[in-house]
Coordinates of C-alpha atoms and ligand atoms in Angstrom, one line a residue:
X1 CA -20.6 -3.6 13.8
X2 CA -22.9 -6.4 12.5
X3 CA -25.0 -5.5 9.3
X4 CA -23.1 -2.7 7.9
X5 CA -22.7 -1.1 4.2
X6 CA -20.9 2.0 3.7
X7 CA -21.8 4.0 1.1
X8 CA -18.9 6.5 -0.4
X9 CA -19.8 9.4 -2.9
X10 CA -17.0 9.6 -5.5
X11 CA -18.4 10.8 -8.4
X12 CA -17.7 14.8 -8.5
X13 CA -14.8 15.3 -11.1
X14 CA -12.8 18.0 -8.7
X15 CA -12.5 20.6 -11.7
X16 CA -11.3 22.9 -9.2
X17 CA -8.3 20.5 -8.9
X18 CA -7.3 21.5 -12.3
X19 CA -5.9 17.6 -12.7
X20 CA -5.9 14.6 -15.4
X21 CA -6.7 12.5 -11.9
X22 CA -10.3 12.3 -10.3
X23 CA -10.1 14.3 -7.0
X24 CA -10.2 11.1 -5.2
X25 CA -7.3 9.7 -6.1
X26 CA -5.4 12.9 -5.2
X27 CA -3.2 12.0 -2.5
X28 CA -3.2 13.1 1.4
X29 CA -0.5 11.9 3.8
X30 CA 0.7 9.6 0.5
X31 CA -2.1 8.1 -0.1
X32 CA -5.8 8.8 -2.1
X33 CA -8.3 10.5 -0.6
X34 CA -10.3 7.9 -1.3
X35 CA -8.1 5.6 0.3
X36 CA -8.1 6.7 3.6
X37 CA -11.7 6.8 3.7
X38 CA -12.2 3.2 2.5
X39 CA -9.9 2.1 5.3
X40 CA -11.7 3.6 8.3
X41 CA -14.6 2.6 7.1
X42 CA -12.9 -1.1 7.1
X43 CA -11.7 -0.5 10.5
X44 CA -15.0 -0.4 11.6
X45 CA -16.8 -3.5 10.3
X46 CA -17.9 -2.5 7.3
X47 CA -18.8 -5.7 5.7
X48 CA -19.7 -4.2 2.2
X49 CA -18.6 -1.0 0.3
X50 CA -20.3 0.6 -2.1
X51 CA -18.5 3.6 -4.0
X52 CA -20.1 5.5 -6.0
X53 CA -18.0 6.4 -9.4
X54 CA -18.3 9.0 -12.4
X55 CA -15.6 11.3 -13.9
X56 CA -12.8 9.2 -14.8
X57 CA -13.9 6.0 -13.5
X58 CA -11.5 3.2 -15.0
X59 CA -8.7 5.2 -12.8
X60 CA -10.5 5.3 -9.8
X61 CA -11.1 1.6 -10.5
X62 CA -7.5 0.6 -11.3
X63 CA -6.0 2.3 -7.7
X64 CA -8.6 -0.3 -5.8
X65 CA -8.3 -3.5 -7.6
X66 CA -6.8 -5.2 -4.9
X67 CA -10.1 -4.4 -2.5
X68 CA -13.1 -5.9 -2.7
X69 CA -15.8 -2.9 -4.2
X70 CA -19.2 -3.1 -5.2
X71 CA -18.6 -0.4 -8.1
X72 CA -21.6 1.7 -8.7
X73 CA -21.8 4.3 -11.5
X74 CA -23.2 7.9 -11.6
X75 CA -22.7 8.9 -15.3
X76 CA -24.1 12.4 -14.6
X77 CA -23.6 14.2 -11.3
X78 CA -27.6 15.2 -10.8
X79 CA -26.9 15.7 -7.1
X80 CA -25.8 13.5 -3.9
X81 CA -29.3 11.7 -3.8
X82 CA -29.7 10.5 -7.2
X83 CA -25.4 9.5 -6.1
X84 CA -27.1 7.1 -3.4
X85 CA -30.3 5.9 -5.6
X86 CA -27.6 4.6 -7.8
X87 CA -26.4 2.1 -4.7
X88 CA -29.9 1.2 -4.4
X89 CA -30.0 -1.9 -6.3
X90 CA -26.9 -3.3 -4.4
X91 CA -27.5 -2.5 -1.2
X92 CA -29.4 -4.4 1.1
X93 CA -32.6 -4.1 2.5
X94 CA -31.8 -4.6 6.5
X95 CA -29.1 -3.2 8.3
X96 CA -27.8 -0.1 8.1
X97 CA -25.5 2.1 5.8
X98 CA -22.6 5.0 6.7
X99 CA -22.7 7.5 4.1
X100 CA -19.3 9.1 3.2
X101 CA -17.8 11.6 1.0
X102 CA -14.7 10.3 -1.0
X103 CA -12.9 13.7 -0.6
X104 CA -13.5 14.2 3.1
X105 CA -10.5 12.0 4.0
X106 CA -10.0 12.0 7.4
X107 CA -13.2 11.4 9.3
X108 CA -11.7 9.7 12.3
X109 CA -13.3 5.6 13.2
X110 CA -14.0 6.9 16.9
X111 CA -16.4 9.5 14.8
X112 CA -18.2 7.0 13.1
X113 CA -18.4 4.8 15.7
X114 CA -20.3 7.5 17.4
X115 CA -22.3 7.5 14.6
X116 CA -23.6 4.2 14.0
X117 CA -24.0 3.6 18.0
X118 CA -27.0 6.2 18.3
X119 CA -30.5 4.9 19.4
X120 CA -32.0 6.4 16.3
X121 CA -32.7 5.2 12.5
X122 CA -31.5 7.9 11.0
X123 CA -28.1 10.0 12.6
X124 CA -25.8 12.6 11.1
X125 CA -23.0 13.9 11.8
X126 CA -22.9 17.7 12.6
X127 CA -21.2 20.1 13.8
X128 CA -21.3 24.7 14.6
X129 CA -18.9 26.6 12.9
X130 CA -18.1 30.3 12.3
X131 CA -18.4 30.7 8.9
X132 CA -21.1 28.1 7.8
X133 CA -21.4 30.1 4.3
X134 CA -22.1 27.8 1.3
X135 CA -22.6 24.6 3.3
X136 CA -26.2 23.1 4.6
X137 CA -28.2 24.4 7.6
X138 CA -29.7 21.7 10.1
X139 CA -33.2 23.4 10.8
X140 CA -34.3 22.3 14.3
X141 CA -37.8 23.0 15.7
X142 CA -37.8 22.2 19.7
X143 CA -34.0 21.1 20.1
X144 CA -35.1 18.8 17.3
X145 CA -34.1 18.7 13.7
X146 CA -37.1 18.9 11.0
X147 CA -34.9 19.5 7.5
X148 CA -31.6 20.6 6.3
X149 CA -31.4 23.1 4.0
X150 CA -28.8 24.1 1.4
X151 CA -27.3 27.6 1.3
X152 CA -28.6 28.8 -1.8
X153 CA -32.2 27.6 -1.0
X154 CA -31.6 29.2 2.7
X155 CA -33.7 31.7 4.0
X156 CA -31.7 35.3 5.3
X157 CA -32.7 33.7 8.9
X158 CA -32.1 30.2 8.1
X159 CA -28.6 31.8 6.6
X160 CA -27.2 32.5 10.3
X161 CA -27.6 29.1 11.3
X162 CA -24.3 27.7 12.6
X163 CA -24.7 24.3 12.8
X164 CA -24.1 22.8 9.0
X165 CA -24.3 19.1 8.0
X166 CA -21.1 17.2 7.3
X167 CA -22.6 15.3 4.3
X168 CA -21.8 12.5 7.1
X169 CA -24.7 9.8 8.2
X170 CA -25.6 6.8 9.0
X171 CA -29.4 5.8 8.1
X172 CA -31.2 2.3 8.0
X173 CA -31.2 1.2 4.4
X174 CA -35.1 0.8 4.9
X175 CA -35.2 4.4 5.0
X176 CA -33.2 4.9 2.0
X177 CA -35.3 2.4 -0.1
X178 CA -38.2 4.0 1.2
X179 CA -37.8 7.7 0.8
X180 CA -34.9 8.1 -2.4
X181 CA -37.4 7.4 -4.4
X182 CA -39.3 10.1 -3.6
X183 CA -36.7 12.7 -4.5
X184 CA -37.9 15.5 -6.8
X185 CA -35.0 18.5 -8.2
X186 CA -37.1 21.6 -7.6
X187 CA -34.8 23.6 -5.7
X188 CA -32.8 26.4 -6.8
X189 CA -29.7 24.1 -7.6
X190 CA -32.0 21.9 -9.9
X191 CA -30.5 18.8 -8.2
X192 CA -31.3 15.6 -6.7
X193 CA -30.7 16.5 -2.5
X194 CA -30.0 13.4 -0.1
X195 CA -30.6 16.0 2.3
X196 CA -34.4 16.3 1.6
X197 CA -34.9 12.7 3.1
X198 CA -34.7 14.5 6.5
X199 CA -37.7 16.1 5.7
X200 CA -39.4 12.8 4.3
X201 CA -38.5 10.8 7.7
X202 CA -39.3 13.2 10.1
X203 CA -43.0 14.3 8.6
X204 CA -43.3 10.0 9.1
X205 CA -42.7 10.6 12.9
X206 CA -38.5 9.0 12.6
X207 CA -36.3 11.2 15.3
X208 CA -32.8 12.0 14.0
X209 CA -30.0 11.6 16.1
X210 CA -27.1 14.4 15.5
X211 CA -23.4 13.7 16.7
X212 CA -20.3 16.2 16.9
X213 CA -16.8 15.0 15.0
X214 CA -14.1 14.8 17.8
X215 CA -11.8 17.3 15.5
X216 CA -13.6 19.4 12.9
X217 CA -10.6 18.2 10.6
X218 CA -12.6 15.2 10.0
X219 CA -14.9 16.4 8.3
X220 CA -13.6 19.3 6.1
X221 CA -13.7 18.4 2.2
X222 CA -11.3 19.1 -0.6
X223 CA -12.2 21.0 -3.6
X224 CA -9.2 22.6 -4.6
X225 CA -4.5 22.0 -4.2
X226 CA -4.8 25.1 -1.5
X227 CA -7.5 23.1 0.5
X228 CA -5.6 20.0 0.0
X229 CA -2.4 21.3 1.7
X230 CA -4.2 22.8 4.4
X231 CA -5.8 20.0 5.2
X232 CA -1.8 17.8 5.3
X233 CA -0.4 20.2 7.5
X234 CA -3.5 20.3 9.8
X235 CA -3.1 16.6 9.6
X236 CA 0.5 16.0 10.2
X237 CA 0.2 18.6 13.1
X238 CA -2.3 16.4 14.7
X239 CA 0.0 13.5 13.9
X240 CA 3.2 15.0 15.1
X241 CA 1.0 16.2 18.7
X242 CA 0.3 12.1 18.6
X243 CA 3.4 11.6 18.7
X244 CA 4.8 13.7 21.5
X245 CA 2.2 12.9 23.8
X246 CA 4.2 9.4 23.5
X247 CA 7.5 10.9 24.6
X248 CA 8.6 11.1 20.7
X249 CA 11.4 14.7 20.6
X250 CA 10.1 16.1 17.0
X251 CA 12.2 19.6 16.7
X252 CA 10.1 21.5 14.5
X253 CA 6.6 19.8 14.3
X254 CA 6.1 21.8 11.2
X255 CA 8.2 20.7 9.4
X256 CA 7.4 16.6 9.8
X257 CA 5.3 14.6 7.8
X258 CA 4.4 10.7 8.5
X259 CA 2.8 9.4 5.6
X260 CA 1.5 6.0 7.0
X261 CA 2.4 4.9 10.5
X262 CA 5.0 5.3 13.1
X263 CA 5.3 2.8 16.5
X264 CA 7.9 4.6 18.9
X265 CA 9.5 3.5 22.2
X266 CA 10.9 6.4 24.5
X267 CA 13.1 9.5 24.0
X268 CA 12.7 9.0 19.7
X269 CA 14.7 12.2 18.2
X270 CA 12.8 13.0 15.0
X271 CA 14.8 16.4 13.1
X272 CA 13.4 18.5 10.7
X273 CA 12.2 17.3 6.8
X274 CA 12.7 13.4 7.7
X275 CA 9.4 12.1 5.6
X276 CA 8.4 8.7 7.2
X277 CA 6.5 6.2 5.0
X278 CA 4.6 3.3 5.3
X279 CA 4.6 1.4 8.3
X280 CA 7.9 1.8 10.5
X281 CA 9.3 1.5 13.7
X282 CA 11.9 3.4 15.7
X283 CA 13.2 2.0 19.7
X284 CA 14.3 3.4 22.3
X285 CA 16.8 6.4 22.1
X286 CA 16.6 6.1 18.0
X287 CA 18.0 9.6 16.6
X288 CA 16.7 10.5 12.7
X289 CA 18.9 13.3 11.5
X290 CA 17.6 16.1 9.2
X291 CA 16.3 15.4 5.8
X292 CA 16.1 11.5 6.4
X293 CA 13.6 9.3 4.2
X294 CA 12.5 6.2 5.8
X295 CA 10.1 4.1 4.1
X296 CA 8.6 0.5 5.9
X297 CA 11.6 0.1 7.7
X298 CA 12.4 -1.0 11.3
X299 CA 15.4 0.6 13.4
X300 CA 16.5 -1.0 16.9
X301 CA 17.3 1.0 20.2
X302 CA 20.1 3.7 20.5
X303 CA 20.8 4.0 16.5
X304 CA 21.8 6.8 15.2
X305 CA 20.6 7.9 11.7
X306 CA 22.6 11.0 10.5
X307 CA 21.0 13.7 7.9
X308 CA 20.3 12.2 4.7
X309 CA 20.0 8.8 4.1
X310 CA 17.2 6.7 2.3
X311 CA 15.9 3.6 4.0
X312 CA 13.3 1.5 1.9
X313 CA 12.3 -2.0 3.6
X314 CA 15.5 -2.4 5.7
X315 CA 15.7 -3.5 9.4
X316 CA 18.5 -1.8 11.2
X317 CA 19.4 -3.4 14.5
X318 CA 20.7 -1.7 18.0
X319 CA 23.2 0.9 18.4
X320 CA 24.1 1.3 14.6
X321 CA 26.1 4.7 13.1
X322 CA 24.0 5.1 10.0
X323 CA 24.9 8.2 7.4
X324 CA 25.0 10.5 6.8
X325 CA 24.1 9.7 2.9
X326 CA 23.7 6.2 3.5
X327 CA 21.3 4.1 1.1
X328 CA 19.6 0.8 2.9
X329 CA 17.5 -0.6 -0.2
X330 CA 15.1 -3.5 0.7
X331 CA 16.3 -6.4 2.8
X332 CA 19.6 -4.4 4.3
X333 CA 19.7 -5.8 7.7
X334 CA 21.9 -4.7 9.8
X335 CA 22.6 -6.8 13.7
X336 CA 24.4 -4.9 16.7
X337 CA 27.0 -2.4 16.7
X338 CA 27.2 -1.8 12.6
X339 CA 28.4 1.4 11.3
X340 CA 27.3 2.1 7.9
X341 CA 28.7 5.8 6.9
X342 CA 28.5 8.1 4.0
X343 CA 27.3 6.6 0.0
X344 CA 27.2 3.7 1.4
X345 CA 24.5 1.4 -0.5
X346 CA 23.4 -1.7 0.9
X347 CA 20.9 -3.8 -1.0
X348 CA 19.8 -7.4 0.5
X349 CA 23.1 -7.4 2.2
X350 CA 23.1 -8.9 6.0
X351 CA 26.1 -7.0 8.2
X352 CA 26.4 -9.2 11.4
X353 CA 27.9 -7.5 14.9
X354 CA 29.9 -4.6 14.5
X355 CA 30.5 -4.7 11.0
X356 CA 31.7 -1.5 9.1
X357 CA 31.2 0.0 6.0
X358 CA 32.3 3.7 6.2
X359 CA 32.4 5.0 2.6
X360 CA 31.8 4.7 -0.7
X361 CA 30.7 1.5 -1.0
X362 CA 28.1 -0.6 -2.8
X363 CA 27.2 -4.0 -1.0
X364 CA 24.3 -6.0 -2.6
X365 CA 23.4 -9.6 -2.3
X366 CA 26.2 -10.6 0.2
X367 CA 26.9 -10.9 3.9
X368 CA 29.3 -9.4 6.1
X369 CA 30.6 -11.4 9.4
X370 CA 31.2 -9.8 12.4
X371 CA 33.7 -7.1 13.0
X372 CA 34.3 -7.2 9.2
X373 CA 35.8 -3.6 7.8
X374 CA 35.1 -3.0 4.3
X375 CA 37.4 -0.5 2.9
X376 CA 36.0 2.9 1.3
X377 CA 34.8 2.5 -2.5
X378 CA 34.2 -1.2 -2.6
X379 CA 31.7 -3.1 -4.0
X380 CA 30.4 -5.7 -4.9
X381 CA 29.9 -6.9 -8.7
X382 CA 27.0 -9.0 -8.0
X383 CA 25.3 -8.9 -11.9
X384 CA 26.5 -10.1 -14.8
X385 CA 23.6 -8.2 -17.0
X386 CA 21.3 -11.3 -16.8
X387 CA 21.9 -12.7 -13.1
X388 CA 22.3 -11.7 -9.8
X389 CA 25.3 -13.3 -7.4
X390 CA 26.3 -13.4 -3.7
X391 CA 28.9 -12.3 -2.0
X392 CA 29.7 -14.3 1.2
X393 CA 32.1 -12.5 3.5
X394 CA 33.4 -14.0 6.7
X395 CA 34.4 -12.7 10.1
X396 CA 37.0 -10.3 11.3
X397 CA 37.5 -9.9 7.5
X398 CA 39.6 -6.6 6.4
X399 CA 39.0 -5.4 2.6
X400 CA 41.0 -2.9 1.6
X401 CA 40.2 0.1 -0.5
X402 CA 38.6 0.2 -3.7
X403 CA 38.6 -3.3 -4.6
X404 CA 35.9 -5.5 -6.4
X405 CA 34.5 -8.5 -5.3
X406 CA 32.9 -10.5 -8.3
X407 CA 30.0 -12.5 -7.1
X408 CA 29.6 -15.5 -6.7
X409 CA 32.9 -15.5 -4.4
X410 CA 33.6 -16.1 -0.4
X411 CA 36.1 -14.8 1.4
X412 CA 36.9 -17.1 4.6
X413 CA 37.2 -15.6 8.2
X414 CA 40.4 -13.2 9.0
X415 CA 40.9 -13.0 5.5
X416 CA 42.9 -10.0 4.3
X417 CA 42.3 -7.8 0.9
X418 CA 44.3 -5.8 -0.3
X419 CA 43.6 -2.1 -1.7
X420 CA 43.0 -1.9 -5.6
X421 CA 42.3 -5.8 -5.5
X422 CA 39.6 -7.5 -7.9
X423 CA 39.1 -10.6 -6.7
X424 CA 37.2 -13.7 -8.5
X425 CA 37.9 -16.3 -6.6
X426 CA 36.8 -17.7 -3.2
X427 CA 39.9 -17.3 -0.6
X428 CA 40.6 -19.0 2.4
X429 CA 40.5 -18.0 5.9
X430 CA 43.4 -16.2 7.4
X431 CA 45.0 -15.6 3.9
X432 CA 46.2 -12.2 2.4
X433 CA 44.9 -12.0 -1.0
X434 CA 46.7 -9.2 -3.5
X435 CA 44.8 -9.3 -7.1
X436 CA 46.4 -6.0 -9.2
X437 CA 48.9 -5.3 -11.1
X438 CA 52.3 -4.2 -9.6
X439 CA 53.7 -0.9 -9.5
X440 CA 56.1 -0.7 -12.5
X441 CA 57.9 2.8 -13.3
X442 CA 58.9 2.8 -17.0
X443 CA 62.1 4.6 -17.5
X444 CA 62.6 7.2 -20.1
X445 CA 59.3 8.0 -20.6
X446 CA 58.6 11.9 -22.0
X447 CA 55.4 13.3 -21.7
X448 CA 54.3 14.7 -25.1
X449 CA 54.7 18.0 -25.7
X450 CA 52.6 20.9 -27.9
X451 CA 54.6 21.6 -31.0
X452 CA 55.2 25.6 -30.9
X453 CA 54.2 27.0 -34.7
Ligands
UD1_1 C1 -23.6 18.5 0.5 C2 -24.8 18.6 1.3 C3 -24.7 19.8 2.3 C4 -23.5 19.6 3.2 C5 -22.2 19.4 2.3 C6 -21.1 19.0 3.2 C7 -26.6 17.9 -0.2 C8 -27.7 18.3 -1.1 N1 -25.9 18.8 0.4 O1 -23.4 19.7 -0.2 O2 -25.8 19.8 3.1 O3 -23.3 20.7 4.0 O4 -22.5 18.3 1.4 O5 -19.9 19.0 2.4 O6 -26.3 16.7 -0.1 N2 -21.4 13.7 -5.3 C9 -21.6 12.7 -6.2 N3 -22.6 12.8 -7.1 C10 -23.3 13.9 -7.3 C11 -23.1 15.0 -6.4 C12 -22.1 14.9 -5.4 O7 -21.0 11.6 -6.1 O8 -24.2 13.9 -8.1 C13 -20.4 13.6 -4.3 C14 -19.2 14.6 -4.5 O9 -18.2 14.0 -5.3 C15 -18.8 14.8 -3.0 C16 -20.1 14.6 -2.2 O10 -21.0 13.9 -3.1 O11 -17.9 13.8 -2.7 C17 -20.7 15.9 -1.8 O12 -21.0 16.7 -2.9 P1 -20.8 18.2 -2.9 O13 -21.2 18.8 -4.2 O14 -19.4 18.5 -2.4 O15 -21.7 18.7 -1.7 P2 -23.0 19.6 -1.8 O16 -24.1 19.0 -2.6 O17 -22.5 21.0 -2.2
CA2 CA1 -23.1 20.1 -5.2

């Protein structure tokens, strides 16, 4: 949408929170509050965004410094229309503004888009619910609304009102340079309402338009740690329901979380506790065993991920045999056909075709040809305290057991390794390479012996 500001109320401290951190900065689905609203708010156009800040400011700062913020300041929390006169001298006179609330996180960009699409000047987002208690009461005269009105300033009749406001609107910033001004604090709160514009713009003749959220989880706030992990659970439900309307097999749905975003082909097997982060993708037939933490990584059709293992930036290719306990650290890339089994650690390491690393092993900075076995509780020594060194590791390559390879070194295609070896220079293809000491047995030898007092 052309011409639009969005304005986010961040100022309330969240005592109920019981935190060091601002309430905003708390995190939902990994990430701030704050955060998610900022980005739908992106998502839909927003060409400038206003947040308003107070308790603990520099931090709330310091988590955006990478977005572009007009920063606005409420030093004292007088109430959510002296928050908004605040924006005032930053925001523009045309166009029109979304107003948001920094701790209701997951109000939904098909919800605002609602929103800002309505006919009228001046449109909120509301919605009925059962037990409207504490929250404030859209008056209507006719079908249409004349005021809102805030729980403790409700009448017993205006009390059983169901339908509340969301704190949620989009207004023309005419309207909010004409009427904040006008704000007064003689209710029984003693604060500054934004509400009380409704009055202000109806008595000059301006119709408000009302829309419904598509999920009331969009707009519920957060106040409190209980509220806040009600609200991730309803949200990884929804997320998980997302999900298997695509064809995705999540056991127990209850027990998944997704904390960023997840593309899926067909007949995905997702088990229980596997915490997905960031932005990842899973093919076809992909299979996460339990207790799996996968973090911005990509994994290829028909792999199979057993229980526990730790992906962070890696990009897994088709039909691999990961885990269980395997470790893929940022840029492990694995082609077709790799097995990588259990504490197995592969950091910047590239494993072409059906390479294997079945146990114990630590691989970083290196590449493994094709069909290469790496024997169980090698590694490679790829840093000398100071600097980091490569391991290059041909084809069809068998390394025995336990033995080190000290970067920088090659081994050559077919080359051969034997167990216990430490090798420390580059061999040639087709070679057997032995680097340990031989077997001696040292005759007449006694094992000491306790002296008997
Ligand atoms: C407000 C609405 C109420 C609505 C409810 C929905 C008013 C007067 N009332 O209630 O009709 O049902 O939201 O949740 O607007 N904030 C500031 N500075 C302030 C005061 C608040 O930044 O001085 C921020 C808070 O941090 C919060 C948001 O504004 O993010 C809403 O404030 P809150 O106190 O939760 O709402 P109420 O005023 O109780
Ligand atoms: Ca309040």
């Amino acid at each position: 949408m052309t011409n639009l500001t969005t304005i986010i109320m961040a100022a309330g401290k969240g005592t109920r929170m019981k935190s060091t951190r601002p309430k905003v900065l708390q995190p939902l689905a990994g990430k701030p509050l704050l955060q998610h609203v900022l980005t739908t708010a992106k998502k839909l156009g927003s060409q400038k965004n206003i947040i308003i800040y107070g308790f603990e400011g520099r931090q709330v700062k310091d988590a955006f410094a990478n977005e572009s913020i007009d920063w606005v300041e409420q030093a004292e929390q007088l109430g959510t229309g002296h928050a908004v006169q605040m924006a005032l001298p930053v925001l523009p006179t045309d166009g029109k503004s979304l107003i948001l609330s920094g701790d209701v996180p997951l109000i939904g960009v098909d919800t605002l888009e609602k929103l800002s699409n309505t006919d009228s000047r001046f449109a909120m987002l509301t919605i009925n619910i059962a037990n409207p208690f504490g929250l404030g009461r859209i008056v209507r005269k006719d079908g249409k609304v004349i005021a809102i009105v805030e729980e403790k300033d409700a009448t017993d009749t205006q009390k059983q009102i169901s339908e509340i406001n969301s704190g949620v609107y989009c207004v023309d910033n005419a309207i909010l340079h004409n009427y904040l001004k006008n704000l007064n604090n003689n209710n029984a709160q003693g604060e500054y309402y934004l509400t009380d514009i409704v009055k202000m713009a109806v008595d000059d003749g301006i119709e408000i338009a009302t829309v419904s959220p598509t999920y009331q989880f969009e707009i519920e706030g957060v106040n409190d740690r209980i509220q806040l992990a009600n609200l991730e659970r309803t949200w990884q439900a929804h997320q998980a329901e997302n999900l298997m309307k695509q064809g995705v097999h999540i056991i127990d749905p209850s027990r998944f979380d997704l904390r960023g975003t997840l593309t899926v082909g067909r007949d995905v097997e997702i088990d229980i506790n596997v915490i997905i982060e960031g932005d990842c993708t899973f093919g076809d037939n992909v299979k996460i065993g339990a207790g799996c933490v996968i973090k911005n990584s990509h994994i290829a059709s028909g792999t199979v991920v057993q229980p526990y293992s730790l992906f962070d930036n890696a990009v897994v290719g088709e039909q691999n045999q990961i885990g269980t306990f395997s470790r893929l650290r940022p840029n492990a890339v694995t082609a077709k056909d790799v097995h990588i089994g259990n504490f197995v650690e592969l950091k910047n390491t590239q494993m072409a075709d059906g390479a294997k690393a079945n146990h114990l092993a630590y691989l970083g900075d290196s590449t493994v040809g094709e069909r290469t076995n790496i024997g169980a509780g090698t590694i490679t020594a790829n840093y000398d305290g100071v600097n980091k060194f490569k391991t290059t590791i041909g084809n069809d390559v068998s390394v025995g057991s336990n033995v080190v390879l000290v970067a920088p070194v090659t081994l050559g295609d077919k080359v051969t390794v034997g167990a216990g070896s430490t090798i420390t220079k580059d061999v040639a293809e087709d070679k057997l390479v032995v680097a340990r000491g031989r077997q001696t047995v040292i005759d007449g030898w006694v094992r000491p012996v306790k002296e008997k007092k």
